[in-house]
């Protein structure tokens, strides 16, 4: 019997290939992969195609407008150096803040490639390439070009500014991705501590973004120089100083670029190591939460508030899911804080605040919309199973609404209590609680409507802080605006009546009108449930497809 011919071994890659050639090939491969994914999303048609095109157009438009504003602003100010030093540092902080508040997922899930024979260095290089390509990369590049155009006035300045531009873009990319990976790994290892820490950081970022730019602009030139002197000690400040020295001292500018890039290899190493640890982390977003722990007193109270029967069971499961998944827990924490800050902070910082601060129904309403506007999408897999079991839409909508009310109910009590303690208007506390509950009910009705029309599935991702995409194009931006506008129209008559009652300083009248406001909030909640149920019944197949995370 003849001996079978041996099977030839697969060809091996040339191990003697230069490292730079291998890295360049990796960058080219993943860049082509990213753009092929974008072209495929556009060609497949439907809502995903529209959303992809709108994302690209919006990134190009926002980047272009921002670039023009930066360039014109830098060329028109009398002393651009402090602004040039501060801008790269400020933009890096904004990038980190957006990642913490909104959540960031890799364009290419590294878990798909994690089992392939790819070294950590090449995989990290590829993932950074895919993150740089696409809409965020387009916007960042255009902003960097505006920074270069606004700071360079000569050809030599432009030539020296190109390395500074590359360092600026690399800094934003590596800082953003390394920070998000570190936070994701922190969330996997210490979920509760991470939720509190990242939530507080999100609130700090939100507050800082509200007043820091205007505060810096109001400083006199000497104070701005003092702030810029401190910022120069940061790597991003060194890159900003390089832009400031492009024309006058090009060699010194190159020195600042070199100093500003010294930490980039360390950031790349941090990204690579944290990427590998995230790939090896066991379980999903809720893996670290124990299902057998003893429920606390607050938990038992929340369970009783959810009620019994099918609605109570679904509501309690939704509450537990919201508080255990990192992304939804952060949305709840940050949404509550931001919503209250929008109304309470301006009211409590005025000298003539008076009793109006106690009536914080509008703040509670905004808080509920912030934290629960995606209640359906964030609970997708479980709700998908309940849909397959044949539960009626009215039952699921009512249960989800109840879970939102249970989670957000402390805001209706704490907001008026804090305001009454600060202002001393304790006589209006009952009315404040009633108005807060009205805002809670109205916000829950608006949130369930919004989340049914534009549900956003939480994606399957290596990062537990990842946030998803609606795939609904402009509808995703219009529906929340319409919901907020509708709630404003519905609650405006009650607000006007309460303001009038406050002007006559009649506590009984304010209390009576607050009870009417509570009835109006109940009606808004019932209307929102009815709209959500109608939408669910008429488009259950599309809703099911939207809330199941894509792989």
XYZ file of C-alpha atoms in Angstrom:
551
model
C 0.000 0.000 0.000
C 1.565 3.318 -1.047
C 2.497 5.753 1.660
C 0.383 8.957 1.487
C 2.250 12.063 0.577
C 2.916 14.331 3.568
C 0.764 17.415 3.885
C 2.905 20.502 3.397
C 3.145 22.842 6.334
C 1.409 26.200 5.979
C 3.678 29.013 4.905
C 5.170 30.982 7.766
C 5.387 34.691 7.953
C 8.811 36.115 7.418
C 10.050 36.553 10.982
C 12.899 38.666 9.717
C 10.520 41.323 8.422
C 11.211 44.722 9.888
C 9.040 45.671 12.866
C 8.016 48.915 11.179
C 6.829 47.037 8.085
C 4.719 44.684 10.240
C 3.167 47.603 12.114
C 2.443 49.462 8.896
C 0.767 46.377 7.427
C -1.344 45.995 10.558
C -2.464 49.616 10.371
C -3.356 49.289 6.677
C -5.254 46.037 7.251
C -7.376 47.324 10.135
C -7.990 50.661 8.420
C -9.334 48.814 5.374
C -11.404 46.603 7.670
C -12.941 49.607 9.399
C -13.899 51.342 6.182
C -15.254 48.101 4.711
C -17.499 47.788 7.763
C -18.711 51.347 7.246
C -19.345 50.747 3.534
C -21.172 47.535 4.330
C -23.400 49.332 6.832
C -24.213 51.959 4.192
C -24.884 49.463 1.405
C -27.196 47.208 3.407
C -29.863 49.915 3.437
C -32.465 50.558 6.088
C -32.138 52.484 9.316
C -28.557 51.358 9.939
C -27.487 52.793 6.586
C -29.186 56.116 7.341
C -27.630 56.254 10.815
C -24.146 55.545 9.427
C -24.428 58.237 6.755
C -25.779 60.751 9.266
C -22.940 59.906 11.661
C -20.331 60.521 8.978
C -21.978 63.732 7.780
C -22.462 64.999 11.343
C -18.830 64.269 12.221
C -17.590 66.043 9.114
C -19.956 68.972 9.655
C -19.199 69.390 13.353
C -15.470 69.004 12.722
C -15.527 71.563 9.933
C -17.502 74.119 11.922
C -15.318 73.578 14.990
C -12.183 73.855 12.880
C -13.277 77.182 11.394
C -14.266 78.546 14.804
C -10.919 77.525 16.326
C -8.873 78.922 13.453
C -10.744 82.230 13.315
C -10.780 82.565 17.088
C -7.040 81.985 17.453
C -6.248 84.495 14.720
C -8.548 87.155 16.170
C -7.629 87.095 19.881
C -5.005 89.532 21.099
C -3.021 86.932 23.059
C -3.535 83.415 21.618
C -0.795 81.653 23.607
C -2.859 80.863 26.752
C -5.683 79.546 24.576
C -3.268 77.402 22.551
C -1.821 75.912 25.722
C -5.213 75.200 27.264
C -7.076 73.912 24.204
C -5.317 70.517 23.791
C -5.624 69.850 27.517
C -9.290 70.851 27.528
C -10.091 68.679 24.526
C -8.412 65.655 26.107
C -10.545 66.191 29.216
C -13.675 66.438 27.050
C -12.794 63.187 25.296
C -12.383 61.424 28.635
C -15.625 62.926 29.929
C -17.603 61.776 26.906
C -16.229 58.285 27.325
C -17.232 58.177 30.995
C -20.680 59.740 30.587
C -21.790 58.289 27.243
C -19.850 55.013 27.137
C -17.498 53.865 24.413
C -17.258 50.543 22.598
C -14.592 49.387 20.176
C -15.665 49.592 16.499
C -14.308 46.032 16.181
C -14.997 43.780 19.161
C -11.554 42.500 20.261
C -13.129 39.296 21.593
C -13.737 38.230 17.997
C -10.006 38.437 17.319
C -8.822 37.438 20.794
C -8.542 33.736 19.917
C -6.639 34.372 16.697
C -2.847 33.987 16.595
C -2.270 37.733 16.820
C 0.175 39.230 19.255
C -1.059 41.724 21.816
C 0.967 44.483 20.184
C -0.533 43.918 16.742
C -4.060 43.546 18.143
C -3.687 46.757 20.141
C -2.331 48.552 17.066
C -5.266 47.328 15.011
C -7.866 48.306 17.574
C -6.393 51.786 17.913
C -6.488 52.080 14.125
C -10.170 51.158 13.959
C -10.915 53.678 16.720
C -9.064 56.408 14.823
C -10.886 55.675 11.571
C -14.512 56.625 11.206
C -16.633 59.571 12.407
C -14.743 60.370 15.664
C -11.408 60.326 13.845
C -12.750 62.614 11.141
C -14.013 65.162 13.679
C -10.809 65.082 15.733
C -8.610 65.484 12.659
C -10.609 68.475 11.451
C -10.357 70.104 14.880
C -6.610 69.519 14.847
C -6.348 71.105 11.417
C -8.188 74.158 12.727
C -5.704 74.355 15.587
C -2.799 74.192 13.133
C -4.288 76.801 10.771
C -4.995 79.157 13.652
C -1.495 78.926 15.116
C 0.809 78.695 12.055
C 1.284 81.783 9.881
C 4.288 80.690 7.803
C 5.226 77.701 5.694
C 7.933 76.740 8.178
C 5.373 76.981 10.962
C 3.058 74.615 9.087
C 5.875 72.104 8.517
C 6.869 72.182 12.189
C 3.200 72.031 13.160
C 2.604 68.691 11.396
C 4.451 66.674 14.094
C 2.598 68.675 16.742
C -0.698 67.817 15.036
C 0.210 64.123 14.920
C 1.176 64.218 18.613
C -2.086 65.971 19.465
C -4.215 63.349 17.672
C -2.215 60.439 19.107
C -2.602 61.886 22.603
C -6.376 62.147 22.286
C -6.649 58.599 20.935
C -4.421 56.935 23.516
C -5.739 58.900 26.493
C -9.330 58.143 25.546
C -8.850 54.431 24.912
C -6.497 53.811 27.853
C -8.771 55.634 30.282
C -11.861 53.760 29.127
C -10.034 50.432 29.375
C -8.837 51.240 32.895
C -12.340 52.219 33.950
C -13.767 49.103 32.333
C -11.271 46.894 34.132
C -11.997 48.717 37.392
C -15.698 48.037 36.827
C -15.085 44.329 36.206
C -12.981 43.900 39.351
C -14.787 46.290 41.729
C -18.259 46.938 40.269
C -19.844 48.864 43.147
C -16.846 51.064 43.871
C -16.464 51.750 40.148
C -20.097 52.785 39.780
C -19.802 55.333 42.565
C -16.376 56.599 41.459
C -17.228 56.912 37.782
C -20.627 58.375 38.577
C -19.080 61.109 40.701
C -16.482 61.721 38.008
C -19.257 62.058 35.444
C -21.026 64.663 37.564
C -17.766 66.576 38.052
C -17.096 66.484 34.301
C -20.616 67.672 33.543
C -20.389 70.531 36.002
C -16.920 71.500 34.803
C -17.983 71.569 31.177
C -20.817 73.926 32.110
C -18.751 76.729 33.615
C -15.029 76.150 32.949
C -14.866 77.556 29.356
C -16.832 80.701 30.206
C -14.905 81.151 33.463
C -11.581 80.972 31.617
C -12.839 83.462 29.048
C -13.839 85.944 31.773
C -10.355 85.950 33.317
C -8.124 88.931 32.716
C -5.015 88.339 30.548
C -2.688 88.012 33.546
C -4.895 85.372 35.177
C -5.185 83.436 31.915
C -1.397 83.412 31.652
C -1.141 82.076 35.207
C -3.552 79.231 34.416
C -1.685 78.448 31.207
C 1.616 78.353 33.133
C 0.202 75.557 35.276
C -1.188 73.693 32.240
C 2.247 73.750 30.578
C 3.456 71.131 33.049
C 1.089 68.557 31.484
C 1.941 66.609 28.305
C -1.028 68.134 26.493
C 0.074 71.586 27.644
C 3.504 70.931 26.136
C 1.875 70.138 22.797
C -0.190 73.316 23.089
C 2.983 75.307 23.796
C 4.473 73.782 20.655
C 1.606 75.233 18.626
C 2.203 78.605 20.270
C 5.911 78.577 19.261
C 5.528 77.387 15.657
C 6.405 80.694 14.013
C 8.669 82.376 16.546
C 10.779 79.421 17.759
C 10.328 76.317 15.561
C 13.193 74.376 17.182
C 11.792 75.049 20.623
C 8.381 73.952 19.346
C 9.859 70.597 18.277
C 11.341 70.260 21.755
C 7.907 70.797 23.298
C 6.465 68.167 20.930
C 9.105 65.693 22.079
C 8.315 66.403 25.738
C 4.587 66.092 25.087
C 4.971 62.674 23.488
C 7.210 61.090 26.133
C 4.252 59.443 27.838
C 2.633 58.043 24.679
C 4.573 54.725 24.774
C 3.448 54.283 28.377
C -0.164 54.963 27.366
C 0.142 52.466 24.515
C 1.464 49.862 26.934
C -1.387 50.572 29.366
C -3.902 50.156 26.570
C -2.372 46.860 25.448
C -2.212 45.394 28.957
C -5.719 46.491 29.939
C -7.073 45.206 26.616
C -5.678 41.740 27.362
C -7.053 41.770 30.915
C -10.504 42.820 29.668
C -10.464 39.986 27.136
C -9.662 37.494 29.884
C -12.158 38.908 32.399
C -14.814 36.334 33.149
C -18.482 36.947 32.625
C -20.485 39.856 31.355
C -21.587 43.133 32.826
C -23.486 41.527 35.655
C -21.116 38.673 36.316
C -19.715 40.153 39.468
C -23.068 40.622 41.116
C -24.109 37.806 43.350
C -27.606 36.443 42.964
C -27.653 34.872 46.413
C -26.703 37.789 48.627
C -29.021 38.924 51.396
C -31.285 41.755 50.301
C -30.896 44.955 52.328
C -33.754 46.798 53.972
C -33.886 49.251 51.064
C -33.962 46.310 48.669
C -36.849 44.692 50.530
C -38.739 47.981 50.473
C -38.141 48.337 46.730
C -39.312 44.754 46.181
C -42.576 45.446 47.989
C -43.047 48.667 46.029
C -42.788 46.704 42.772
C -45.901 44.754 43.719
C -46.985 41.204 43.022
C -48.022 39.208 39.990
C -46.476 39.347 36.544
C -46.052 43.130 36.612
C -44.367 43.036 40.004
C -41.969 40.254 38.990
C -40.928 42.033 35.789
C -40.608 45.373 37.599
C -38.354 43.876 40.295
C -36.190 42.138 37.716
C -35.870 45.432 35.844
C -34.817 47.227 39.030
C -32.160 44.616 39.768
C -30.906 44.665 36.183
C -30.668 48.456 36.191
C -28.641 48.581 39.386
C -26.342 45.649 38.536
C -25.303 46.410 34.968
C -22.464 48.970 34.973
C -23.787 51.055 32.088
C -27.365 51.357 33.363
C -26.252 51.882 36.965
C -24.073 54.789 35.837
C -26.896 56.214 33.741
C -29.136 56.122 36.809
C -26.554 57.757 39.060
C -25.387 60.403 36.592
C -28.864 61.051 35.213
C -30.272 61.696 38.653
C -27.440 64.036 39.588
C -27.487 65.946 36.314
C -31.240 66.291 36.240
C -31.334 67.758 39.735
C -28.327 69.978 39.064
C -30.003 71.499 35.993
C -32.714 73.066 38.166
C -31.535 72.974 41.760
C -28.074 74.504 41.371
C -29.245 77.712 39.631
C -32.168 78.026 42.043
C -30.146 77.487 45.200
C -27.346 79.854 44.193
C -29.620 82.878 43.744
C -30.051 85.310 46.578
C -33.845 85.541 46.172
C -34.483 81.827 45.779
C -37.508 81.693 48.100
C -40.055 78.876 48.194
C -39.859 78.158 44.466
C -36.788 75.984 45.017
C -38.869 73.529 47.053
C -41.153 72.825 44.075
C -38.622 70.766 42.135
C -41.003 68.749 39.976
C -39.297 69.917 36.812
C -35.940 68.727 38.117
C -37.337 65.307 38.968
C -38.958 65.060 35.557
C -35.666 65.824 33.816
C -33.844 63.357 36.057
C -36.209 60.537 35.129
C -35.843 61.290 31.422
C -32.045 61.288 31.764
C -31.827 58.037 33.683
C -34.674 56.008 32.159
C -34.958 57.180 28.567
C -33.617 53.797 27.414
C -35.392 51.495 29.874
C -36.542 49.113 27.149
C -33.223 48.882 25.289
C -31.081 48.453 28.398
C -33.219 45.480 29.489
C -33.238 43.947 26.012
C -32.345 40.236 26.436
C -34.747 39.698 29.346
C -37.567 41.610 27.654
C -36.875 39.698 24.450
C -37.399 36.428 26.318
C -40.643 37.785 27.787
C -41.822 38.786 24.327
C -41.132 35.266 23.085
C -43.146 33.912 26.031
C -46.191 35.819 24.783
C -46.591 38.438 27.520
C -48.933 41.244 26.570
C -47.296 44.591 25.733
C -49.460 46.366 28.309
C -48.060 44.141 31.071
C -44.427 44.723 30.082
C -44.918 48.477 29.640
C -46.697 48.820 32.986
C -44.015 46.772 34.767
C -41.145 48.747 33.221
C -42.830 52.034 34.112
C -43.268 50.834 37.677
C -39.590 49.908 37.900
C -38.626 53.419 36.744
C -40.846 54.961 39.417
C -39.349 52.740 42.123
C -35.755 53.584 41.143
C -36.340 57.329 40.770
C -38.728 57.827 43.699
C -35.997 58.989 46.130
C -35.507 62.062 43.950
C -39.089 63.178 44.573
C -38.410 63.126 48.322
C -34.778 64.191 48.549
C -35.071 67.157 46.172
C -37.774 69.044 48.130
C -36.184 68.029 51.443
C -32.779 69.435 50.472
C -34.312 72.609 49.052
C -36.448 73.172 52.152
C -33.414 72.677 54.370
C -31.378 75.233 52.414
C -34.121 77.852 52.096
C -35.919 77.272 55.393
C -39.312 77.120 53.618
C -40.533 74.038 55.487
C -44.175 75.046 55.146
C -43.983 74.260 51.435
C -42.443 70.817 51.913
C -45.726 68.831 51.483
C -46.468 70.736 48.295
C -42.887 70.168 47.121
C -43.188 66.422 47.659
C -46.497 66.348 45.747
C -45.017 68.324 42.845
C -41.930 66.093 42.919
C -44.116 62.988 42.681
C -45.980 64.618 39.797
C -42.697 65.169 37.993
C -41.725 61.570 38.770
C -44.922 60.184 37.231
C -44.804 62.463 34.186
C -41.127 61.692 33.625
C -41.787 57.952 33.855
C -44.511 58.249 31.224
C -42.221 60.219 28.942
C -39.304 57.841 29.508
C -41.318 54.720 28.644
C -42.596 56.406 25.483
C -39.109 57.491 24.447
C -37.539 54.108 25.154
C -40.233 52.287 23.162
C -39.902 54.469 20.071
C -36.061 54.574 20.037
C -34.707 51.654 22.096
C -30.910 51.368 22.216
C -29.567 47.877 22.822
C -26.586 47.648 25.178
C -23.998 45.968 22.921
C -22.090 42.788 23.568
C -18.687 44.311 24.226
C -15.387 43.694 25.939
C -15.927 46.893 27.918
C -18.707 46.863 30.539
C -19.153 50.615 30.107
C -20.029 50.323 26.412
C -23.075 52.149 25.119
C -25.009 51.254 21.999
C -26.438 52.953 18.929
C -30.068 53.372 17.972
C -29.692 52.677 14.256
C -32.640 55.054 13.796
C -30.971 58.103 12.340
C -32.654 61.432 13.001
C -35.539 59.722 14.796
C -33.240 59.015 17.732
C -32.643 62.741 18.167
C -36.180 63.923 17.416
C -38.141 61.613 19.722
C -36.464 62.737 23.008
C -36.946 66.362 21.958
C -40.618 65.726 21.140
C -41.141 63.900 24.427
C -39.614 66.762 26.405
C -41.652 69.311 24.447
C -44.866 67.336 25.008
C -44.228 67.062 28.738
C -43.527 70.787 28.884
C -46.836 71.560 27.168
C -48.750 69.185 29.448
C -47.234 70.517 32.671
C -47.026 74.216 31.761
C -50.541 75.121 33.012
C -49.793 73.560 36.396
C -46.443 75.363 36.594
C -48.075 78.717 35.823
C -50.730 78.100 38.475
C -48.100 77.209 41.074
C -46.022 80.287 40.256
C -49.112 82.462 40.676
C -49.915 80.806 44.016
C -46.366 81.441 45.193
C -46.689 85.138 44.367
C -49.664 85.480 46.709
C -47.726 83.547 49.394
C -50.624 81.241 50.221
C -49.429 77.881 51.557
C -52.902 76.239 51.435
C -53.412 77.376 47.841
C -49.997 76.074 46.801
C -50.724 72.755 48.516
C -54.100 72.411 46.796
C -52.615 73.187 43.390
C -49.797 70.709 44.060
C -52.413 67.967 44.460
C -53.894 68.952 41.110
C -50.393 68.821 39.671
C -50.012 65.319 41.074
C -53.200 64.300 39.261
C -51.811 65.833 36.063
C -48.587 63.849 36.459
C -50.618 60.651 36.886
C -52.510 61.467 33.688
C -49.253 62.090 31.795
C -47.905 58.755 33.009
C -51.046 56.923 31.876
C -50.885 58.633 28.478
C -47.242 57.636 28.075
C -48.033 54.022 28.936
C -50.862 53.971 26.403
C -48.662 55.385 23.630
C -45.874 52.923 24.444
C -48.264 49.957 24.460
C -49.756 51.022 21.135
C -46.291 51.377 19.593
C -45.256 47.997 21.014
C -48.328 46.157 19.724
C -48.029 47.608 16.210
C -44.263 47.058 15.861
C -43.337 44.180 18.144
C -41.089 42.482 15.584
C -39.077 45.650 14.953
C -38.855 46.348 18.678
C -37.591 42.842 19.379
C -34.884 43.225 16.734
C -33.869 46.604 18.141
C -33.427 45.559 21.786
C -31.347 42.428 21.184
C -27.654 43.461 21.176
C -25.812 42.740 17.943
C -22.725 40.588 18.059
